[in-house]
mmCIF file of C-alpha atoms and ligand atoms in Angstrom:
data_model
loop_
_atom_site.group_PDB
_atom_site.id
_atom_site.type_symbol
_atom_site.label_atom_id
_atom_site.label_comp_id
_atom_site.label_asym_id
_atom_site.label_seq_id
_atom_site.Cartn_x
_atom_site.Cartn_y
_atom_site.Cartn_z
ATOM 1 C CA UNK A 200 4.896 144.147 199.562
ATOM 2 C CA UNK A 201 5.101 145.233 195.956
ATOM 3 C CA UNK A 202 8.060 145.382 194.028
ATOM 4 C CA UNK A 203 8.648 148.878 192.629
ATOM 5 C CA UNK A 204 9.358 148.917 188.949
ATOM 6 C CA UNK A 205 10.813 151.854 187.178
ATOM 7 C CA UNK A 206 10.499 152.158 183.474
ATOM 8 C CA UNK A 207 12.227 153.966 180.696
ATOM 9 C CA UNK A 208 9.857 154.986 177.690
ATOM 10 C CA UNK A 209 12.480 156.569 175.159
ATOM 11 C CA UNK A 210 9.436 157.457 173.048
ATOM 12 C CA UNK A 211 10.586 157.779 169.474
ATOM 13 C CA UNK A 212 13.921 158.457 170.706
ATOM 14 C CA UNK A 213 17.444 156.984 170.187
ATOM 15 C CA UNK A 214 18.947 155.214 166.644
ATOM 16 C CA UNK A 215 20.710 151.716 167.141
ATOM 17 C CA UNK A 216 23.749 153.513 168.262
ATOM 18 C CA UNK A 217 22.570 156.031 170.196
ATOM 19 C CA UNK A 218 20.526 152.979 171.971
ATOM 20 C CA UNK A 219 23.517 150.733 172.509
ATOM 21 C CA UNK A 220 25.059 153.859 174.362
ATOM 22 C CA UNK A 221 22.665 154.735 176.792
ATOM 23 C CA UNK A 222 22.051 151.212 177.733
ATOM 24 C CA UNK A 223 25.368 151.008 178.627
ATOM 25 C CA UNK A 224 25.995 153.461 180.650
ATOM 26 C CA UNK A 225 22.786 153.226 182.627
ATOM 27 C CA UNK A 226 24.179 149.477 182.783
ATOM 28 C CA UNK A 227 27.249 150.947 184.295
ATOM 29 C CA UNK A 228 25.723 152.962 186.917
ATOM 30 C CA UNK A 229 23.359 150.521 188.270
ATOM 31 C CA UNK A 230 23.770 149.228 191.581
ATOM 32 C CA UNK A 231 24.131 145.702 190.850
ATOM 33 C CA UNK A 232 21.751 145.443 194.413
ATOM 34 C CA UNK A 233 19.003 147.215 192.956
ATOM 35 C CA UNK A 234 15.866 146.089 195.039
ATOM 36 C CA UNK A 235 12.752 147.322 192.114
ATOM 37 C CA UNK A 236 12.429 146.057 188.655
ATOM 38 C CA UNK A 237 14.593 147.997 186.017
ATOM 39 C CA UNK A 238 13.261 148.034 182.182
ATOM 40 C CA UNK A 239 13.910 150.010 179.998
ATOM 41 C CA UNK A 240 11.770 150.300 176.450
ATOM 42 C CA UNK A 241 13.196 151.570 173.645
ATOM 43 C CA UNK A 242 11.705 151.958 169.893
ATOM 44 C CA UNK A 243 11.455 148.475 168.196
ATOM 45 C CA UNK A 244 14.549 149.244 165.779
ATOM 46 C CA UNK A 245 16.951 149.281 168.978
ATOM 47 C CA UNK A 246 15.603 146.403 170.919
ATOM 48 C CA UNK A 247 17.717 143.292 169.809
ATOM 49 C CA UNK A 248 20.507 146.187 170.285
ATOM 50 C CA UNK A 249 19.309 146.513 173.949
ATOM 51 C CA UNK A 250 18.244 143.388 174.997
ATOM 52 C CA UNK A 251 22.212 142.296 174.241
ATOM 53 C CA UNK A 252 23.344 145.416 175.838
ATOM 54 C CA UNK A 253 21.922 144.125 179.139
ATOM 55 C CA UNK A 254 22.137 140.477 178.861
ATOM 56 C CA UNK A 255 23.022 138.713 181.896
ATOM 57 C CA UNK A 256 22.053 141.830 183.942
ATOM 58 C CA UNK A 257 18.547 142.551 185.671
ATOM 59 C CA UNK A 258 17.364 145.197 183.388
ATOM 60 C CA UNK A 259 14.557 143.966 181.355
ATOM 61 C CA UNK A 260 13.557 145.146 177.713
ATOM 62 C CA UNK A 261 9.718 146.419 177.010
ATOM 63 C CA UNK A 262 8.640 147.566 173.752
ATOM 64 C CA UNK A 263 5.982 150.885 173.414
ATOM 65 C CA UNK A 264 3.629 149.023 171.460
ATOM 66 C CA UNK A 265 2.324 145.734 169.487
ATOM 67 C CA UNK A 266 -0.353 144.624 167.512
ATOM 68 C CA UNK A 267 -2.559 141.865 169.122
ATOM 69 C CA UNK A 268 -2.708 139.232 166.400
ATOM 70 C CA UNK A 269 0.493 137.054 165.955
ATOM 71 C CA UNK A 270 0.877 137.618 162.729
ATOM 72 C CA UNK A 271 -0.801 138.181 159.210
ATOM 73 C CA UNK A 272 -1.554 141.332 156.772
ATOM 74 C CA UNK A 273 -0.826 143.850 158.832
ATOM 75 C CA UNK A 274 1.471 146.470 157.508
ATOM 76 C CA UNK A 275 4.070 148.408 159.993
ATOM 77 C CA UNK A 276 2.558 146.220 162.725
ATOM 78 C CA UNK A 277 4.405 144.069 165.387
ATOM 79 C CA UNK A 278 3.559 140.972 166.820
ATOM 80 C CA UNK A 279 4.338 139.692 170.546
ATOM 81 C CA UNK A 280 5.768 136.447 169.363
ATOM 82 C CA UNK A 281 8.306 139.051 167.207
ATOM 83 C CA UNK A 282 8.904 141.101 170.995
ATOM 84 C CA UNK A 283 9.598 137.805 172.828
ATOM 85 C CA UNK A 284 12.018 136.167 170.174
ATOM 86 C CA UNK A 285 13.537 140.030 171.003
ATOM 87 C CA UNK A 286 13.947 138.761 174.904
ATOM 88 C CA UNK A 287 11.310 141.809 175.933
ATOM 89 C CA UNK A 288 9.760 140.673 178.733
ATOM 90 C CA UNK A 289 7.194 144.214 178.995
ATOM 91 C CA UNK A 290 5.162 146.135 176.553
ATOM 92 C CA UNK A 291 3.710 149.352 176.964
ATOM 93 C CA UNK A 292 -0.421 149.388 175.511
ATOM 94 C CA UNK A 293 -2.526 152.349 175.326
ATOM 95 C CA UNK A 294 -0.197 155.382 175.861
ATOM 96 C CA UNK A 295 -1.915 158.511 176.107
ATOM 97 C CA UNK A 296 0.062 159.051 172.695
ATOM 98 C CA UNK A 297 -1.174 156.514 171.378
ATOM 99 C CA UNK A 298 -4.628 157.327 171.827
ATOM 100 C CA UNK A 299 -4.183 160.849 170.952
ATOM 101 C CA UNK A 300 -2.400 160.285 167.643
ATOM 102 C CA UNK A 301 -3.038 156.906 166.502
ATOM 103 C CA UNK A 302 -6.773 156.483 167.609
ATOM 104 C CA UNK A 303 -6.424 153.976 170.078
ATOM 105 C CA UNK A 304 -9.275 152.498 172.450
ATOM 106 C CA UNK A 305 -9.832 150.843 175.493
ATOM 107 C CA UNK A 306 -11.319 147.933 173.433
ATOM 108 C CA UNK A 307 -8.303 147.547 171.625
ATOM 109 C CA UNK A 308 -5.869 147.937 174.591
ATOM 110 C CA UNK A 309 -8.047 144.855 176.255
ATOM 111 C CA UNK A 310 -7.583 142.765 172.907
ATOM 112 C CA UNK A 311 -3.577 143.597 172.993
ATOM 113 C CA UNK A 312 -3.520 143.193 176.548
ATOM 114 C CA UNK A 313 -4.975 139.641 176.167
ATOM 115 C CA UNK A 314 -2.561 138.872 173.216
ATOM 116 C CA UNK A 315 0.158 140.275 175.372
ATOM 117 C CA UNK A 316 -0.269 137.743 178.421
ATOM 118 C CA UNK A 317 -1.128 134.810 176.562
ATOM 119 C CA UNK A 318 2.575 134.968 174.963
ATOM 120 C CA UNK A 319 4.145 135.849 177.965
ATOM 121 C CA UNK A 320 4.826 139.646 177.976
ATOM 122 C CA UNK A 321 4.198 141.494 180.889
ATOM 123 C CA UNK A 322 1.466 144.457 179.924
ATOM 124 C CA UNK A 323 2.086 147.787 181.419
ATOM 125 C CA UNK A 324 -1.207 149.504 180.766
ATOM 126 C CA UNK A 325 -1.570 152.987 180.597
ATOM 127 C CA UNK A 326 -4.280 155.599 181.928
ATOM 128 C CA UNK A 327 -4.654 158.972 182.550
ATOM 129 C CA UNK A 328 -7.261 162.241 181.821
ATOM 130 C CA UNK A 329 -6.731 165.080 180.010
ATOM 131 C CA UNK A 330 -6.303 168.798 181.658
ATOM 132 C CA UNK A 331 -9.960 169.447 180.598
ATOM 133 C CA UNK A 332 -10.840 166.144 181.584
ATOM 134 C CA UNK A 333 -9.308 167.351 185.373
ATOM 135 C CA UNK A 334 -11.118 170.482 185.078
ATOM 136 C CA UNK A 335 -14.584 168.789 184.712
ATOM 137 C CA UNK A 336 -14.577 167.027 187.531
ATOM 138 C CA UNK A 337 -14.534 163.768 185.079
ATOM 139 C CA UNK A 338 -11.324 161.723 186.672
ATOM 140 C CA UNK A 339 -13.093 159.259 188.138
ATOM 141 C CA UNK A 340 -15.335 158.845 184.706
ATOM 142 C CA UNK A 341 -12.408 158.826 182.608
ATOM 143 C CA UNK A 342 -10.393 156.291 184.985
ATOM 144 C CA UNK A 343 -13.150 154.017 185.387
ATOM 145 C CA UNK A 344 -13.946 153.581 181.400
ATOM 146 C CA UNK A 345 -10.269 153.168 180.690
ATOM 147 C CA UNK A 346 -9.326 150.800 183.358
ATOM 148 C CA UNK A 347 -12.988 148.299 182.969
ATOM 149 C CA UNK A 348 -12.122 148.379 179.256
ATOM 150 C CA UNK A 349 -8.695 148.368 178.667
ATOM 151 C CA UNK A 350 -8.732 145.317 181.771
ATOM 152 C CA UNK A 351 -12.047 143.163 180.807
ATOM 153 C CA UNK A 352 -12.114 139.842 181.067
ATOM 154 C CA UNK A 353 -8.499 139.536 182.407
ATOM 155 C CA UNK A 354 -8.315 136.736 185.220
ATOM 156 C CA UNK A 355 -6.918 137.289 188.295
ATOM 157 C CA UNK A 356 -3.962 135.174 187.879
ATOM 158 C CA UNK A 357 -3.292 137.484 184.308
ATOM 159 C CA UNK A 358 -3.782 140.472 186.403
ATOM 160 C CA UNK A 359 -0.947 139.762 188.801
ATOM 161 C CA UNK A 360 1.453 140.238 185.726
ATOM 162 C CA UNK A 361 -0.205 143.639 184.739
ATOM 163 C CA UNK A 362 1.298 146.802 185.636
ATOM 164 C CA UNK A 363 -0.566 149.966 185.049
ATOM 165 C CA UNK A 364 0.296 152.943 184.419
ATOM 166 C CA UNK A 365 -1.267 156.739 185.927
ATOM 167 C CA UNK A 366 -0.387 159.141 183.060
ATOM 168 C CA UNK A 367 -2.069 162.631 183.814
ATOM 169 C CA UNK A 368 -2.021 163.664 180.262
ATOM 170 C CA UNK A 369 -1.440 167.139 181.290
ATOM 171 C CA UNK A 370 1.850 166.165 183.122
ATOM 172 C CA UNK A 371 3.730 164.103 180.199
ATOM 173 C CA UNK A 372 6.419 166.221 178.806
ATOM 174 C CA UNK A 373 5.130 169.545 180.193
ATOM 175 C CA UNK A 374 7.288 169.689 183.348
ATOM 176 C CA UNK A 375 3.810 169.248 185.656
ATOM 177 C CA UNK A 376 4.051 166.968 187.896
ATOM 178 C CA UNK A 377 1.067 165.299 189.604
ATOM 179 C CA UNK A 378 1.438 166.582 193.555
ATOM 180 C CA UNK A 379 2.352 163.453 195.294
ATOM 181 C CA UNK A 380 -1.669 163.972 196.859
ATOM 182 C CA UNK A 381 -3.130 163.879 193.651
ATOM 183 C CA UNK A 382 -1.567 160.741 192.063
ATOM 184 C CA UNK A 383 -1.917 158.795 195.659
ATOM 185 C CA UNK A 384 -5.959 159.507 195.612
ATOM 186 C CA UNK A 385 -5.721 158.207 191.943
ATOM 187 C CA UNK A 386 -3.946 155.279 192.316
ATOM 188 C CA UNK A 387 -5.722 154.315 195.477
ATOM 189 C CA UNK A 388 -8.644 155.027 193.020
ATOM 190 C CA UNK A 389 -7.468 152.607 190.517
ATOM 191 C CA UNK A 390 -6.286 149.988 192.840
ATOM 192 C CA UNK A 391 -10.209 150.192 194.055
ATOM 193 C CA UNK A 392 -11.368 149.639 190.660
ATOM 194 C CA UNK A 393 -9.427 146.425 190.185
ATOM 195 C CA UNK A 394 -10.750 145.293 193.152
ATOM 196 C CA UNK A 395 -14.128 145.310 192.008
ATOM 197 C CA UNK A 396 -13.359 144.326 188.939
ATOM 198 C CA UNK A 397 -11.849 141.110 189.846
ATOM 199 C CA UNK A 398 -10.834 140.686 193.187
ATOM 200 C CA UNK A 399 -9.002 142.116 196.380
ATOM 201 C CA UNK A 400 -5.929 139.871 195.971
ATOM 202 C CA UNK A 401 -5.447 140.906 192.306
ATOM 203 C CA UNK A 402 -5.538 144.966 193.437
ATOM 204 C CA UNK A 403 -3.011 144.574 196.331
ATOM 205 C CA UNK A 404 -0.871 142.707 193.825
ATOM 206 C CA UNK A 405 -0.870 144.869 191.024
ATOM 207 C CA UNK A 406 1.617 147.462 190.396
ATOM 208 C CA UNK A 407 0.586 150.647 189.950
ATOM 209 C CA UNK A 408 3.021 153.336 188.307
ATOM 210 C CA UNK A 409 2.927 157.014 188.217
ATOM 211 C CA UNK A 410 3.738 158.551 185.154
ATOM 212 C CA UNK A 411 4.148 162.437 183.683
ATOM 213 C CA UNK A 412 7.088 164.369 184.263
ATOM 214 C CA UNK A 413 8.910 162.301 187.003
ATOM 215 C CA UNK A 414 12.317 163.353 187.875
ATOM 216 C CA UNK A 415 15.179 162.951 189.796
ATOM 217 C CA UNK A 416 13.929 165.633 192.146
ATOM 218 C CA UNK A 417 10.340 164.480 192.413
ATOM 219 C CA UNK A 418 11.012 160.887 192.589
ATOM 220 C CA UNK A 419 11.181 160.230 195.974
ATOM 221 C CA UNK A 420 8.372 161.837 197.525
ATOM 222 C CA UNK A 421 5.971 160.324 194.912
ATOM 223 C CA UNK A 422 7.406 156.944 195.318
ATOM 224 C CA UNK A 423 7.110 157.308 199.212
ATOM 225 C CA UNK A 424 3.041 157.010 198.854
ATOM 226 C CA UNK A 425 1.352 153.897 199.619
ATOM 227 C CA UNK A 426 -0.203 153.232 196.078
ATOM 228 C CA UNK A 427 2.727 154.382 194.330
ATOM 229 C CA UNK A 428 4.768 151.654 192.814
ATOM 230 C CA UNK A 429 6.750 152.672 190.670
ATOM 231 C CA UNK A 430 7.287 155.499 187.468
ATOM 232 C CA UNK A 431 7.259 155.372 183.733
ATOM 233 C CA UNK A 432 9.641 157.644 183.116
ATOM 234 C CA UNK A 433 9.782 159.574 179.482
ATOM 235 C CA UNK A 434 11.938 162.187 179.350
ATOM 236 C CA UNK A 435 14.439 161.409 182.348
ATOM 237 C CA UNK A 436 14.562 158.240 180.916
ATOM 238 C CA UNK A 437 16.612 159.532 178.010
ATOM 239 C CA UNK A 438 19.503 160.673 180.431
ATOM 240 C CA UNK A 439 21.469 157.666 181.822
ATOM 241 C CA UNK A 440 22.580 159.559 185.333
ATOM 242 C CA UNK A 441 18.788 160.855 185.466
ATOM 243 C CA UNK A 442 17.201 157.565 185.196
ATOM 244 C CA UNK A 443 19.475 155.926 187.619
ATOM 245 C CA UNK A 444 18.981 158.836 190.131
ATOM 246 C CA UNK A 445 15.236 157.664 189.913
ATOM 247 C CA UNK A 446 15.752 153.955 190.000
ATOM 248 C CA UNK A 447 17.895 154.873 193.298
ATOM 249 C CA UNK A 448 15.010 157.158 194.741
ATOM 250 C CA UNK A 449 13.325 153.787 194.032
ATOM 251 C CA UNK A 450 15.377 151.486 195.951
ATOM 252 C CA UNK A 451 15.421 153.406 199.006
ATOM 253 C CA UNK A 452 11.463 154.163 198.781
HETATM 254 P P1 PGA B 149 7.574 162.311 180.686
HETATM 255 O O1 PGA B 149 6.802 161.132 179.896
HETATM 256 O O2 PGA B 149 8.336 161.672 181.818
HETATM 257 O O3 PGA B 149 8.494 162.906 179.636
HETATM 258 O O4 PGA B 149 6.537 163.270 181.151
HETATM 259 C C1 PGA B 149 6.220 160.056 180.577
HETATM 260 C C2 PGA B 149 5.519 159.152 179.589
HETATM 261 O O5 PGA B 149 4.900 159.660 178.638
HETATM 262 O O6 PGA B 149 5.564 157.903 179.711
#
């Protein structure tokens, strides 16, 4: 059995304060017998603010991003050394935003995934077409180049510590949700693709989360599919009674 894991991504979302807050209360609300893997990722300005927030409880801290060398003349960039002296334990690579605005690749997703698990963080790696993409017929395509490249080379005991992420593009922020059919034949998709990638094992460990306009209200029916381990939540995320209506959806899943 996997464990679920429900993530927050606040995006570029929150100041220290504002942070400190919301960790808090979702804190407050949790059931201290929460049975799936809490973290929540805030912006790198409010993690030290967040990872005390939660201290001594069993929410983990992620970051959205890093760069993959561990340190040098890079400016604005953020090693995972400088995450893990932070006590983040995840670290979101290749969000569809990311790719979209800041010209990432599979090729450097693999090389920041690989920097990632050699210090210890726990990848959660995203994936996901576009609308048009959809339209084409080109899932498969576009979930098979992301996935070989954003994953080569990892080894099967690496892979047990990656989580990915299934981010229809067209469902992030736009209120579209994925039908509960439609992510399921993905992520059974993806877990396939790991399989042949590396191995059988590796696919039935890894976690696979669905991401795009999960909500309170959607949650559970998702979460009830057999492939379906878990959500990255964006916008619900920023809402502490949201996010712990999800995690809850989670527990009982
Ligand atoms: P959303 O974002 O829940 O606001 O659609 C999800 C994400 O981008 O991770």
């Amino acid at each position: 059995m996997r464990k679920k894991i429900i993530a927050g991504n606040w995006k570029m979302n929150k100041t220290v304060s504002e942070a400190e807050a919301l960790s808090a209360a979702i804190k407050r609300e949790l059931d201290t017998e929460a049975k799936v893997d809490v973290v929540l990722c805030p912006p790198f300005t409010a993690i030290s603010a967040v990872s005390q927030a939660v201290s001594g409880t069993q929410i983990a801290v992620g970051a959205q991003n890093m760069h993959f060398e561990p340190s040098g003349a890079y400016t604005g960039e953020i090693s995972a050394q400088m995450l893990r002296e932070q006590y983040c334990r995840y670290v979101i690579l290749g969000h569809s935003e990311r790719r979209q605005y800041f010209g990432e690749t599979d090729a450097g997703v693999n090389k920041k995934t690989v920097a990632a698990l050699a210090a210890g963080l726990k990848p959660i790696v995203c994936v996901g077409e576009t609308l048009e993409e959809r339209e084409a017929g080109k899932i498969e395509e576009v979930i098979t180049t992301q996935i070989n490249g954003s994953l080569a080379g990892i080894s099967e005991a690496d892979l047990k510590n990656v989580v990915v992420a299934y981010e229809p593009v067209w469902a992030i922020g736009t209120g579209k949700t994925a039908s509960p059919e439609q992510a399921q034949d993905v992520h059974a998709m993806i877990r396939g693709l790991i399989a042949s990638l590396c191995s059988q094992s590796a696919a039935d460990a890894v976690r696979i989360q669905y991401g795009g306009s999960m909500k309170p209200d959607n949650a559970a029916e998702l979460l009830s599919k057999p492939d379906i381990d878990g959500g990255l939540i964006g916008g619900a995320a920023l809402d502490a009674l949201s996010f712990i209506a999800i995690v809850k959806a989670a527990n009982e899943a």
